Tab-separated table of C-alpha atoms in Angstrom:
chain	number	residue	atom	x	y	z
A	1	MET	CA	29.958	-10.288	-21.455
A	2	SER	CA	32.538	-9.109	-18.704
A	3	TRP	CA	32.154	-10.400	-15.233
A	4	GLY	CA	32.950	-8.797	-11.763
A	5	VAL	CA	33.344	-10.215	-8.376
A	6	ASN	CA	31.760	-8.618	-5.179
A	7	ARG	CA	33.153	-8.197	-1.870
A	8	VAL	CA	31.976	-11.538	-0.911
A	9	GLY	CA	33.349	-13.288	-3.800
A	10	THR	CA	30.051	-14.122	-5.913
A	11	TRP	CA	30.437	-13.544	-9.375
A	12	MET	CA	27.897	-11.874	-11.397
A	13	PRO	CA	27.895	-9.776	-14.762
A	14	GLY	CA	30.062	-6.650	-14.929
A	15	TRP	CA	26.826	-4.593	-15.921
A	16	VAL	CA	25.235	-5.604	-12.777
A	17	THR	CA	27.989	-4.837	-10.536
A	18	GLY	CA	28.297	-1.375	-12.178
A	19	VAL	CA	24.826	-0.631	-11.892
A	20	VAL	CA	24.359	-1.780	-8.137
A	21	GLY	CA	27.589	0.073	-7.474
A	22	GLY	CA	26.099	3.271	-9.174
A	23	LEU	CA	22.780	2.943	-7.011
A	24	VAL	CA	24.998	2.589	-3.993
A	25	ARG	CA	26.841	5.597	-4.563
A	26	GLY	CA	23.998	7.643	-5.509
A	27	ALA	CA	22.254	6.685	-2.453
A	28	ARG	CA	25.229	7.704	-0.354
A	29	ARG	CA	25.193	11.278	-2.159
A	30	MET	CA	21.403	11.629	-1.636
A	31	LEU	CA	20.759	10.444	1.743
A	32	PRO	CA	23.413	12.869	3.823
A	33	ASP	CA	22.214	15.907	2.115
A	34	SER	CA	18.496	15.031	2.613
A	35	ARG	CA	18.126	16.465	6.070
A	36	HIS	CA	14.322	16.736	5.648
A	37	PRO	CA	12.840	13.343	6.751
A	38	ALA	CA	10.508	13.176	3.940
A	39	ARG	CA	13.069	13.450	1.581
A	40	VAL	CA	14.876	10.470	3.063
A	41	VAL	CA	11.797	8.476	2.962
A	42	VAL	CA	11.225	9.204	-1.118
A	43	ALA	CA	15.002	8.419	-1.322
A	44	GLY	CA	14.846	5.128	0.426
A	45	PHE	CA	11.707	3.853	-1.578
A	46	ALA	CA	13.342	5.077	-4.762
A	47	VAL	CA	16.621	3.167	-4.246
A	48	THR	CA	14.924	0.311	-2.991
A	49	ILE	CA	12.617	0.061	-6.124
A	50	LEU	CA	15.957	0.500	-8.266
A	51	ILE	CA	17.592	-2.262	-6.872
A	52	GLY	CA	14.750	-4.630	-6.895
A	53	THR	CA	14.577	-3.606	-10.633
A	54	VAL	CA	18.036	-4.783	-11.379
A	55	LEU	CA	17.611	-7.999	-9.480
A	56	LEU	CA	14.424	-8.771	-11.489
A	57	MET	CA	16.171	-8.062	-14.670
A	58	LEU	CA	18.601	-10.801	-14.006
A	59	PRO	CA	18.346	-13.795	-15.998
A	60	VAL	CA	17.994	-16.023	-12.807
A	61	ALA	CA	14.872	-14.351	-12.009
A	62	SER	CA	12.901	-15.215	-14.793
A	63	ALA	CA	11.440	-18.661	-15.528
A	64	ASN	CA	12.860	-19.024	-18.944
A	65	GLY	CA	16.284	-17.821	-18.071
A	66	GLN	CA	16.379	-14.623	-20.141
A	67	LEU	CA	16.641	-11.014	-19.393
A	68	THR	CA	13.532	-9.017	-18.615
A	69	SER	CA	12.997	-5.634	-20.062
A	70	TRP	CA	13.601	-2.733	-17.709
A	71	VAL	CA	10.071	-1.499	-17.944
A	72	THR	CA	8.707	-4.899	-16.913
A	73	ALA	CA	11.249	-5.266	-14.180
A	74	LEU	CA	10.608	-1.388	-12.938
A	75	PHE	CA	6.761	-1.919	-13.093
A	76	THR	CA	7.007	-5.209	-11.017
A	77	ALA	CA	9.475	-3.833	-8.542
A	78	THR	CA	7.454	-0.669	-8.134
A	79	SER	CA	4.109	-2.489	-7.633
A	80	ALA	CA	5.842	-4.813	-5.008
A	81	VAL	CA	7.505	-2.163	-2.967
A	82	CYS	CA	4.435	0.154	-3.119
A	83	VAL	CA	2.293	-3.019	-2.224
A	84	THR	CA	-0.095	-2.646	-4.975
A	85	GLY	CA	-0.394	-5.943	-6.658
A	86	LEU	CA	-0.647	-4.845	-10.310
A	87	ILE	CA	1.195	-6.956	-12.791
A	88	VAL	CA	2.296	-7.013	-16.591
A	89	VAL	CA	3.265	-10.367	-16.417
A	90	ASP	CA	1.868	-13.577	-14.778
A	91	THR	CA	3.826	-13.895	-11.386
A	92	PRO	CA	3.945	-17.696	-11.125
A	93	ALA	CA	4.443	-18.159	-14.843
A	94	TYR	CA	6.925	-15.867	-15.828
A	95	TRP	CA	9.181	-15.419	-12.413
A	96	SER	CA	11.296	-18.197	-11.220
A	97	THR	CA	11.553	-19.091	-7.488
A	98	PHE	CA	14.280	-16.595	-7.187
A	99	GLY	CA	12.226	-13.948	-8.817
A	100	GLU	CA	9.125	-14.750	-6.719
A	101	LEU	CA	11.385	-14.362	-3.479
A	102	VAL	CA	12.798	-10.913	-4.657
A	103	VAL	CA	9.145	-9.888	-5.182
A	104	LEU	CA	8.298	-11.144	-1.629
A	105	GLY	CA	11.005	-9.377	-0.171
A	106	LEU	CA	10.275	-6.185	-2.030
A	107	ILE	CA	6.711	-6.593	-0.449
A	108	GLN	CA	7.845	-7.005	3.201
A	109	VAL	CA	10.283	-4.234	2.940
A	110	GLY	CA	7.863	-1.849	1.240
A	111	GLY	CA	4.942	-2.865	3.822
A	112	LEU	CA	7.036	-2.230	6.938
A	113	GLY	CA	8.610	0.939	5.197
A	114	ILE	CA	12.160	1.763	4.294
A	115	MET	CA	12.776	3.986	7.151
A	116	THR	CA	11.318	1.774	9.838
A	117	LEU	CA	13.915	-1.022	8.780
A	118	ALA	CA	16.548	1.327	8.592
A	119	SER	CA	15.773	2.586	12.107
A	120	LEU	CA	15.512	-0.971	13.541
A	121	LEU	CA	18.964	-1.720	12.000
A	122	GLY	CA	20.515	1.285	13.450
A	123	MET	CA	18.901	0.140	16.899
A	124	VAL	CA	20.600	-3.199	16.562
A	125	VAL	CA	24.032	-2.099	15.651
A	126	THR	CA	24.543	1.169	17.839
A	127	ARG	CA	21.816	0.464	20.557
A	128	ARG	CA	20.765	4.022	20.118
A	129	MET	CA	19.205	6.066	17.590
A	130	ARG	CA	20.624	9.456	16.238
A	131	LEU	CA	18.054	12.206	16.124
A	132	ARG	CA	18.217	12.174	12.299
A	133	THR	CA	17.216	8.599	12.187
A	134	GLN	CA	14.555	9.054	14.597
A	135	ARG	CA	13.348	11.800	12.514
A	136	SER	CA	13.212	9.757	9.504
A	137	ALA	CA	11.403	6.924	11.087
A	138	GLN	CA	8.895	9.296	12.601
A	139	THR	CA	7.929	10.345	8.871
A	140	GLU	CA	7.289	6.912	8.051
A	141	THR	CA	5.378	5.476	10.977
A	142	LYS	CA	3.476	8.960	11.654
A	143	SER	CA	4.673	8.817	15.337
A	144	LEU	CA	3.953	12.231	17.079
A	145	VAL	CA	6.724	12.069	19.776
A	146	LEU	CA	10.249	11.305	18.857
A	147	GLY	CA	10.758	9.280	22.236
A	148	GLU	CA	8.120	7.007	20.905
A	149	VAL	CA	9.812	5.950	17.683
A	150	ARG	CA	11.887	3.272	19.048
A	151	ARG	CA	8.946	1.548	20.916
A	152	VAL	CA	6.941	2.090	17.532
A	153	VAL	CA	9.590	0.596	15.293
A	154	VAL	CA	9.924	-2.470	17.426
A	155	GLY	CA	6.202	-2.764	17.605
A	156	VAL	CA	5.725	-2.520	13.847
A	157	ILE	CA	8.094	-5.518	13.220
A	158	VAL	CA	6.624	-7.716	16.201
A	159	LEU	CA	3.306	-7.249	15.072
A	160	SER	CA	3.811	-7.799	11.453
A	161	LEU	CA	5.748	-10.978	11.996
A	162	ILE	CA	3.049	-12.275	14.529
A	163	MET	CA	0.170	-11.552	11.982
A	164	GLU	CA	2.135	-13.023	8.808
A	165	ILE	CA	3.008	-16.060	10.652
A	166	VAL	CA	-0.444	-16.856	12.172
A	167	THR	CA	-1.918	-16.406	8.938
A	168	ALA	CA	0.656	-18.549	7.109
A	169	ALA	CA	0.388	-21.294	9.509
A	170	ILE	CA	-3.580	-21.399	8.658
A	171	LEU	CA	-3.189	-21.175	4.895
A	172	SER	CA	-0.465	-23.779	4.936
A	173	LEU	CA	-2.423	-26.154	6.893
A	174	ARG	CA	-5.624	-25.813	4.723
A	175	LEU	CA	-3.508	-26.046	1.564
A	176	VAL	CA	-1.696	-29.234	2.730
A	177	ASN	CA	-4.634	-31.062	4.118
A	178	ALA	CA	-7.519	-30.121	1.708
A	179	TYR	CA	-5.390	-29.612	-1.629
A	180	GLY	CA	-2.753	-32.243	-1.455
A	181	TYR	CA	0.205	-29.833	-1.454
A	182	SER	CA	3.558	-30.935	-0.201
A	183	TRP	CA	4.401	-29.573	3.428
A	184	ALA	CA	7.241	-27.608	1.620
A	185	HIS	CA	5.156	-26.263	-1.346
A	186	GLY	CA	2.088	-25.582	0.800
A	187	THR	CA	4.374	-23.818	3.369
A	188	TYR	CA	5.809	-21.563	0.760
A	189	LEU	CA	2.711	-20.732	-0.626
A	190	GLY	CA	1.090	-19.975	2.975
A	191	VAL	CA	3.988	-17.629	3.684
A	192	PHE	CA	3.841	-15.785	0.393
A	193	HIS	CA	0.137	-15.154	0.472
A	194	ALA	CA	0.079	-14.231	4.109
A	195	VAL	CA	2.990	-11.513	3.802
A	196	SER	CA	1.249	-10.504	0.601
A	197	ALA	CA	-2.192	-10.151	2.573
A	198	PHE	CA	-0.900	-8.362	5.623
A	199	ASN	CA	0.983	-5.871	3.666
A	200	ASN	CA	-2.067	-5.228	1.444
A	201	ALA	CA	-0.023	-6.336	-1.857
A	202	GLY	CA	-2.056	-8.496	-3.652
A	203	PHE	CA	0.520	-10.590	-5.248
A	204	ALA	CA	-0.752	-14.236	-5.708
A	205	LEU	CA	1.049	-17.235	-6.990
A	206	TYR	CA	-1.888	-18.340	-9.036
A	207	PRO	CA	-2.758	-17.226	-12.526
A	208	ASP	CA	-6.336	-16.217	-11.487
A	209	SER	CA	-5.454	-14.637	-8.117
A	210	LEU	CA	-7.758	-16.486	-5.559
A	211	VAL	CA	-10.694	-17.200	-7.880
A	212	ARG	CA	-10.261	-21.080	-7.422
A	213	TYR	CA	-10.581	-20.435	-3.608
A	214	ALA	CA	-13.639	-18.231	-3.861
A	215	THR	CA	-15.830	-20.316	-1.715
A	216	ASP	CA	-13.437	-21.535	0.579
A	217	GLY	CA	-14.012	-19.847	3.876
A	218	TRP	CA	-10.456	-21.154	5.378
A	219	ILE	CA	-8.721	-19.542	2.704
A	220	CYS	CA	-10.634	-16.370	1.997
A	221	LEU	CA	-11.164	-15.384	5.619
A	222	PRO	CA	-7.717	-15.579	7.029
A	223	ILE	CA	-6.550	-13.369	4.129
A	224	ALA	CA	-9.441	-11.152	4.587
A	225	VAL	CA	-8.539	-10.759	8.336
A	226	ALA	CA	-4.784	-10.258	7.509
A	227	PHE	CA	-5.229	-7.482	5.097
A	228	VAL	CA	-7.969	-5.559	7.042
A	229	LEU	CA	-5.424	-5.553	10.080
A	230	GLY	CA	-2.895	-4.468	7.983
A	231	GLY	CA	-5.046	-1.911	6.253
A	232	LEU	CA	-6.284	-0.390	9.660
A	233	GLY	CA	-2.612	1.124	10.307
A	234	PHE	CA	-0.029	0.467	13.141
A	235	PRO	CA	-1.443	3.184	15.300
A	236	VAL	CA	-4.782	1.702	15.711
A	237	LEU	CA	-3.317	-1.910	15.879
A	238	PHE	CA	-1.058	-0.525	18.859
A	239	GLU	CA	-4.077	0.901	20.603
A	240	LEU	CA	-5.928	-2.324	19.989
A	241	THR	CA	-3.161	-4.359	21.610
A	242	ARG	CA	-2.920	-2.051	24.814
A	243	HIS	CA	-6.685	-2.292	25.261
A	244	LEU	CA	-6.319	-5.963	25.191
A	245	ARG	CA	-3.879	-5.721	27.802
A	246	ARG	CA	-5.945	-3.233	29.473
A	247	VAL	CA	-2.953	-0.751	29.715
A	248	GLN	CA	-5.283	1.916	27.997
A	249	ARG	CA	-8.693	2.621	28.420
A	250	ARG	CA	-9.431	6.034	26.370
A	251	TRP	CA	-9.440	5.584	22.523
A	252	SER	CA	-7.548	8.290	20.765
A	253	LEU	CA	-9.406	10.615	18.276
A	254	HIS	CA	-7.438	8.924	15.455
A	255	ALA	CA	-8.496	5.383	16.331
A	256	ARG	CA	-12.204	6.434	16.894
A	257	ILE	CA	-12.055	7.896	13.516
A	258	THR	CA	-10.254	4.937	11.761
A	259	LEU	CA	-12.403	2.385	13.368
A	260	ALA	CA	-15.815	3.994	12.901
A	261	GLY	CA	-14.948	5.268	9.320
A	262	TYR	CA	-13.459	1.940	8.164
A	263	GLY	CA	-16.244	-0.082	9.631
A	264	LEU	CA	-18.907	1.972	8.066
A	265	ILE	CA	-17.495	2.280	4.503
A	266	ALA	CA	-16.610	-1.590	4.669
A	267	LEU	CA	-20.104	-2.218	5.374
A	268	VAL	CA	-21.373	-0.093	2.628
A	269	GLY	CA	-18.910	-1.719	0.185
A	270	VAL	CA	-20.025	-5.093	0.995
A	271	VAL	CA	-23.768	-4.545	0.829
A	272	ALA	CA	-23.143	-2.471	-2.390
A	273	ILE	CA	-21.066	-4.920	-4.237
A	274	THR	CA	-23.015	-7.901	-3.268
A	275	GLY	CA	-25.997	-6.477	-4.088
A	276	LEU	CA	-25.079	-5.094	-7.427
A	277	GLU	CA	-23.532	-8.563	-8.605
A	278	TRP	CA	-26.178	-10.767	-6.884
A	279	ASN	CA	-27.800	-11.753	-10.126
A	280	ASN	CA	-24.773	-11.435	-12.481
A	281	PRO	CA	-24.440	-14.775	-13.834
A	282	ALA	CA	-20.568	-14.131	-14.854
A	283	THR	CA	-19.762	-13.386	-11.140
A	284	LEU	CA	-21.911	-14.012	-8.012
A	285	GLY	CA	-25.023	-15.113	-9.987
A	286	ALA	CA	-23.440	-18.736	-10.469
A	287	MET	CA	-22.789	-19.410	-6.871
A	288	ASP	CA	-25.116	-20.668	-4.255
A	289	THR	CA	-26.385	-18.402	-1.434
A	290	ASP	CA	-23.187	-19.114	1.036
A	291	GLY	CA	-20.788	-18.644	-2.025
A	292	ARG	CA	-22.389	-15.188	-2.749
A	293	LEU	CA	-22.322	-14.097	0.853
A	294	LEU	CA	-18.534	-15.237	1.157
A	295	THR	CA	-17.541	-13.832	-2.087
A	296	GLY	CA	-19.348	-10.615	-1.712
A	297	LEU	CA	-18.118	-10.077	1.830
A	298	PHE	CA	-14.626	-10.513	0.440
A	299	HIS	CA	-14.912	-8.294	-2.444
A	300	GLY	CA	-16.344	-5.660	-0.307
A	301	LEU	CA	-13.237	-5.506	1.657
A	302	THR	CA	-10.514	-6.208	-0.877
A	303	PRO	CA	-10.937	-2.731	-2.784
A	304	ARG	CA	-9.492	-1.168	0.562
A	305	THR	CA	-5.981	-1.787	-1.194
A	306	ALA	CA	-5.767	-5.449	-0.628
A	307	GLY	CA	-5.895	-6.294	-4.426
A	308	PHE	CA	-6.536	-10.219	-4.196
A	309	ASN	CA	-9.897	-11.005	-6.377
A	310	THR	CA	-12.101	-14.226	-6.323
A	311	LEU	CA	-14.205	-12.990	-9.044
A	312	ASP	CA	-13.306	-11.825	-12.692
A	313	VAL	CA	-13.414	-8.107	-12.186
A	314	GLY	CA	-13.802	-7.253	-15.806
A	315	GLU	CA	-17.277	-9.198	-15.701
A	316	MET	CA	-18.354	-6.857	-13.173
A	317	GLN	CA	-21.298	-4.360	-13.677
A	318	PRO	CA	-20.303	-0.771	-14.554
A	319	ALA	CA	-21.965	0.096	-11.170
A	320	THR	CA	-19.918	-2.082	-9.469
A	321	LEU	CA	-16.667	-0.738	-10.925
A	322	LEU	CA	-17.593	2.745	-9.831
A	323	VAL	CA	-18.453	1.770	-6.410
A	324	THR	CA	-15.213	-0.160	-6.244
A	325	ASP	CA	-13.538	3.077	-7.527
A	326	VAL	CA	-14.672	4.932	-4.599
A	327	LEU	CA	-13.598	2.423	-2.141
A	328	MET	CA	-9.978	2.294	-3.566
A	329	PHE	CA	-9.685	6.121	-3.978
A	330	ILE	CA	-10.559	6.207	0.013
A	331	GLY	CA	-8.348	3.256	0.801
A	332	GLY	CA	-7.723	2.149	4.556
A	333	GLY	CA	-6.210	3.600	7.755
A	334	SER	CA	-3.217	6.023	7.972
A	335	ALA	CA	0.247	4.720	8.740
A	336	GLY	CA	-0.527	1.211	7.628
A	337	THR	CA	0.073	-0.741	4.539
A	338	ALA	CA	-2.902	0.579	2.750
A	339	GLY	CA	-3.205	3.266	0.018
A	340	GLY	CA	-5.499	5.647	-0.931
A	341	ILE	CA	-6.328	9.148	0.445
A	342	LYS	CA	-7.188	7.016	3.909
A	343	VAL	CA	-10.211	6.767	5.891
A	344	THR	CA	-9.140	9.643	8.279
A	345	THR	CA	-8.976	12.146	5.529
A	346	PHE	CA	-12.148	11.210	4.030
A	347	ALA	CA	-13.772	11.412	7.490
A	348	LEU	CA	-12.376	14.763	8.356
A	349	LEU	CA	-13.555	16.103	5.257
A	350	ALA	CA	-17.098	14.725	5.973
A	351	PHE	CA	-16.994	16.553	9.223
A	352	VAL	CA	-15.698	19.629	7.475
A	353	ILE	CA	-18.819	19.759	5.337
A	354	LEU	CA	-20.940	19.285	8.548
A	355	ALA	CA	-19.352	22.269	10.181
A	356	GLU	CA	-19.859	24.456	7.195
A	357	ALA	CA	-23.406	23.204	6.812
A	358	ARG	CA	-23.997	24.243	10.382
A	359	GLY	CA	-22.221	27.663	10.006
A	360	GLU	CA	-19.681	26.807	12.884
A	361	PRO	CA	-16.363	28.590	12.422
A	362	GLN	CA	-14.435	25.567	13.939
A	363	VAL	CA	-14.553	21.834	13.209
A	364	HIS	CA	-15.300	19.395	16.327
A	365	ILE	CA	-15.175	15.771	16.578
A	366	ALA	CA	-15.765	13.736	19.584
A	367	GLY	CA	-15.070	16.606	21.860
A	368	ARG	CA	-12.137	17.581	20.186
A	369	ARG	CA	-11.175	20.658	17.804
A	370	LEU	CA	-9.416	20.197	14.640
A	371	PRO	CA	-6.543	22.417	14.054
A	372	THR	CA	-6.590	24.388	10.833
A	373	GLU	CA	-3.470	22.921	9.535
A	374	VAL	CA	-5.228	19.387	9.581
A	375	VAL	CA	-8.068	20.636	7.415
A	376	ARG	CA	-5.690	22.110	5.064
A	377	GLN	CA	-3.476	18.978	4.746
A	378	ALA	CA	-6.820	16.841	4.071
A	379	LEU	CA	-7.939	19.159	1.300
A	380	THR	CA	-4.559	19.124	0.093
A	381	VAL	CA	-4.335	15.195	0.000
A	382	VAL	CA	-7.449	14.919	-1.761
A	383	LEU	CA	-6.982	17.754	-4.454
A	384	VAL	CA	-3.759	16.300	-5.295
A	385	ALA	CA	-5.081	12.839	-5.524
A	386	VAL	CA	-7.808	13.774	-7.902
A	387	GLY	CA	-5.681	15.659	-9.968
A	388	MET	CA	-3.073	12.789	-10.479
A	389	VAL	CA	-5.943	10.413	-11.114
A	390	PHE	CA	-7.471	12.589	-13.756
A	391	THR	CA	-4.395	13.315	-15.459
A	392	ALA	CA	-3.316	9.754	-15.572
A	393	THR	CA	-6.677	8.617	-16.740
A	394	LEU	CA	-6.502	11.252	-19.569
A	395	VAL	CA	-3.194	10.279	-20.631
A	396	LEU	CA	-4.341	6.698	-20.672
A	397	LEU	CA	-7.545	7.104	-22.576
A	398	VAL	CA	-5.246	9.310	-25.266
A	399	LEU	CA	-2.741	6.133	-25.523
A	400	THR	CA	-5.036	3.181	-25.625
A	401	ARG	CA	-8.187	2.116	-27.268
A	402	PHE	CA	-9.728	1.138	-23.809
A	403	GLY	CA	-13.142	2.723	-22.458
A	404	LEU	CA	-13.171	5.191	-19.414
A	405	ASP	CA	-14.669	2.425	-17.065
A	406	ALA	CA	-11.605	0.355	-17.618
A	407	VAL	CA	-9.054	3.124	-17.494
A	408	LEU	CA	-10.450	5.043	-14.683
A	409	PHE	CA	-10.546	1.686	-12.629
A	410	GLU	CA	-6.807	1.011	-13.390
A	411	SER	CA	-5.664	4.587	-12.462
A	412	VAL	CA	-7.505	4.599	-9.177
A	413	SER	CA	-6.170	1.213	-8.492
A	414	ALA	CA	-2.656	2.273	-9.137
A	415	PHE	CA	-2.893	5.579	-7.146
A	416	GLY	CA	-4.629	3.502	-4.279
A	417	THR	CA	-1.863	0.779	-4.383
A	418	VAL	CA	-4.558	-1.596	-4.630
A	419	GLY	CA	-3.770	-3.952	-7.403
A	420	LEU	CA	-7.391	-4.820	-8.923
A	421	SER	CA	-7.637	-4.798	-12.767
A	422	THR	CA	-10.210	-5.388	-15.199
A	423	GLY	CA	-7.483	-7.150	-17.110
A	424	ILE	CA	-5.830	-4.361	-19.228
A	425	THR	CA	-2.713	-3.857	-17.337
A	426	GLY	CA	-0.650	-6.251	-19.610
A	427	GLU	CA	-2.082	-4.675	-22.683
A	428	LEU	CA	-1.100	-1.139	-22.097
A	429	PRO	CA	2.034	0.434	-23.944
A	430	ALA	CA	5.205	1.044	-22.250
A	431	VAL	CA	4.223	4.787	-21.705
A	432	GLY	CA	1.085	3.569	-20.074
A	433	HIS	CA	3.118	1.327	-17.500
A	434	LEU	CA	5.446	4.155	-16.586
A	435	VAL	CA	2.347	6.237	-15.785
A	436	LEU	CA	1.010	3.767	-13.530
A	437	VAL	CA	4.551	3.418	-11.927
A	438	ALA	CA	4.205	6.947	-11.009
A	439	LEU	CA	0.903	6.441	-9.648
A	440	MET	CA	1.888	3.627	-7.458
A	441	PHE	CA	5.089	5.748	-6.165
A	442	THR	CA	2.932	8.651	-5.181
A	443	GLY	CA	0.106	6.820	-3.970
A	444	ARG	CA	2.547	4.729	-1.567
A	445	ILE	CA	4.558	7.721	-0.425
A	446	GLY	CA	1.521	10.043	-0.136
A	447	PRO	CA	0.820	13.650	-1.851
A	448	ILE	CA	1.925	15.555	1.266
A	449	THR	CA	5.308	13.411	1.774
A	450	MET	CA	6.024	13.562	-1.861
A	451	ALA	CA	5.123	17.503	-1.905
A	452	SER	CA	7.496	18.058	1.064
A	453	ALA	CA	10.395	15.976	-0.316
A	454	LEU	CA	10.306	17.953	-3.433
A	455	ALA	CA	10.110	21.474	-1.680
A	456	LEU	CA	13.584	23.044	-1.574
A	457	ARG	CA	12.747	24.366	2.003
A	458	GLU	CA	10.234	25.336	4.222
A	459	ARG	CA	9.247	28.931	4.041
A	460	GLY	CA	7.261	31.045	6.433
A	461	ARG	CA	5.684	34.462	5.908
A	462	ARG	CA	6.877	37.308	7.906
A	463	TYR	CA	3.767	39.410	7.063
A	464	ASP	CA	0.079	38.988	6.222
A	465	LEU	CA	-1.672	40.641	3.387
A	466	PRO	CA	-5.219	42.430	3.407
A	467	GLU	CA	-7.967	40.307	3.788
A	468	GLU	CA	-10.624	40.087	0.830
A	469	ARG	CA	-13.406	37.428	0.455
A	470	PRO	CA	-14.064	36.207	-3.146
A	471	ILE	CA	-17.271	34.542	-3.915
A	472	VAL	CA	-17.549	30.853	-3.530
A	473	GLY	CA	-19.975	28.751	-5.404
């Protein structure tokens, strides 16, 4: 095997040097020509996944010191960057400490957003942001005003670090004092699971995820709070902090829709899953009342793209799996670490149906009128999502022997970047893994962003055609 040396003098296999060099050269060719911000976001995520794949393929990344197949490395890197949590190999058993740190780094980068980190780096180095950099960051953070991007980027970093540090401290203290871990190991576990929780990744350093801590409120509740806050979305969290400081008194329409929708759907999820599994001896039925309530609460919240599980998902009732499918498909808040079609999209369509049922020509919410383009965007997101999940489910049904319940659950979990599984992920063929990779990538970037990135250019009509109304329904 030939060996090469990089600019800092670190020796590495020649093929790795060549691959990394090719990725860098490819990124340089791609990014300058990608004037559309959505294309830059897609390119940034893609390049990060490729770099993560190369790092995970290195012998030092695996516990046995062997090369990892490119499919396994690609799947794991995509799952980490897209903060999903689906795995084809057992994370603590297969990966070395270096491999786990690579996964942790990819989770953090993916959660904050490639363009957010790039914008922050540009701010630190040049102390100002070029217009193109601001537009790219705007696409990732969903900021509406270019002048606010600088504040949004800094806020995202600071808020994320605060939440992760607080969660890590609570988890570390609990693991050290209650379970006998050393301070070094307990802190490592606390930091890993805190970052994974706030970024809604769902990666855990235990073979059973968090099943061993199902009835421990000091472990489950801080993790649940972290992934709920991360799943609300950064714009909502910013408004919450401004309200706490009494800087802002009036809630924006987006914050009101997100908080009300998230709370209502979370309540339905908790009640439905707890009720359906209450007497199931393979899940909640084996616990006492307090354990059932805590575990039911956790599993009612985790399908909102968190991915951690304290029960064996494969033992759940078919009705519970279907409820979980719906929760995973909806996801969490916009511009956060959650996936799915988003709570706001689901709520907007509900108001569209309500307006249509009333015969109203416009959609009104809380004293505000929705623009027509917002309604079209919501419909596009949902239809694209349904089409992708349906296609992936059909392909997996053809490729495997698994039933519809398990395959549909896997597809929705991948698209919603959730990470829950009935246990079939590792048994899928390589083609099935690639199908899930495509779903995770699209689910993280978003159907609208993906479609915009693939479009050659924006087109506008210079004329209108005669109107004719077809029969609907």
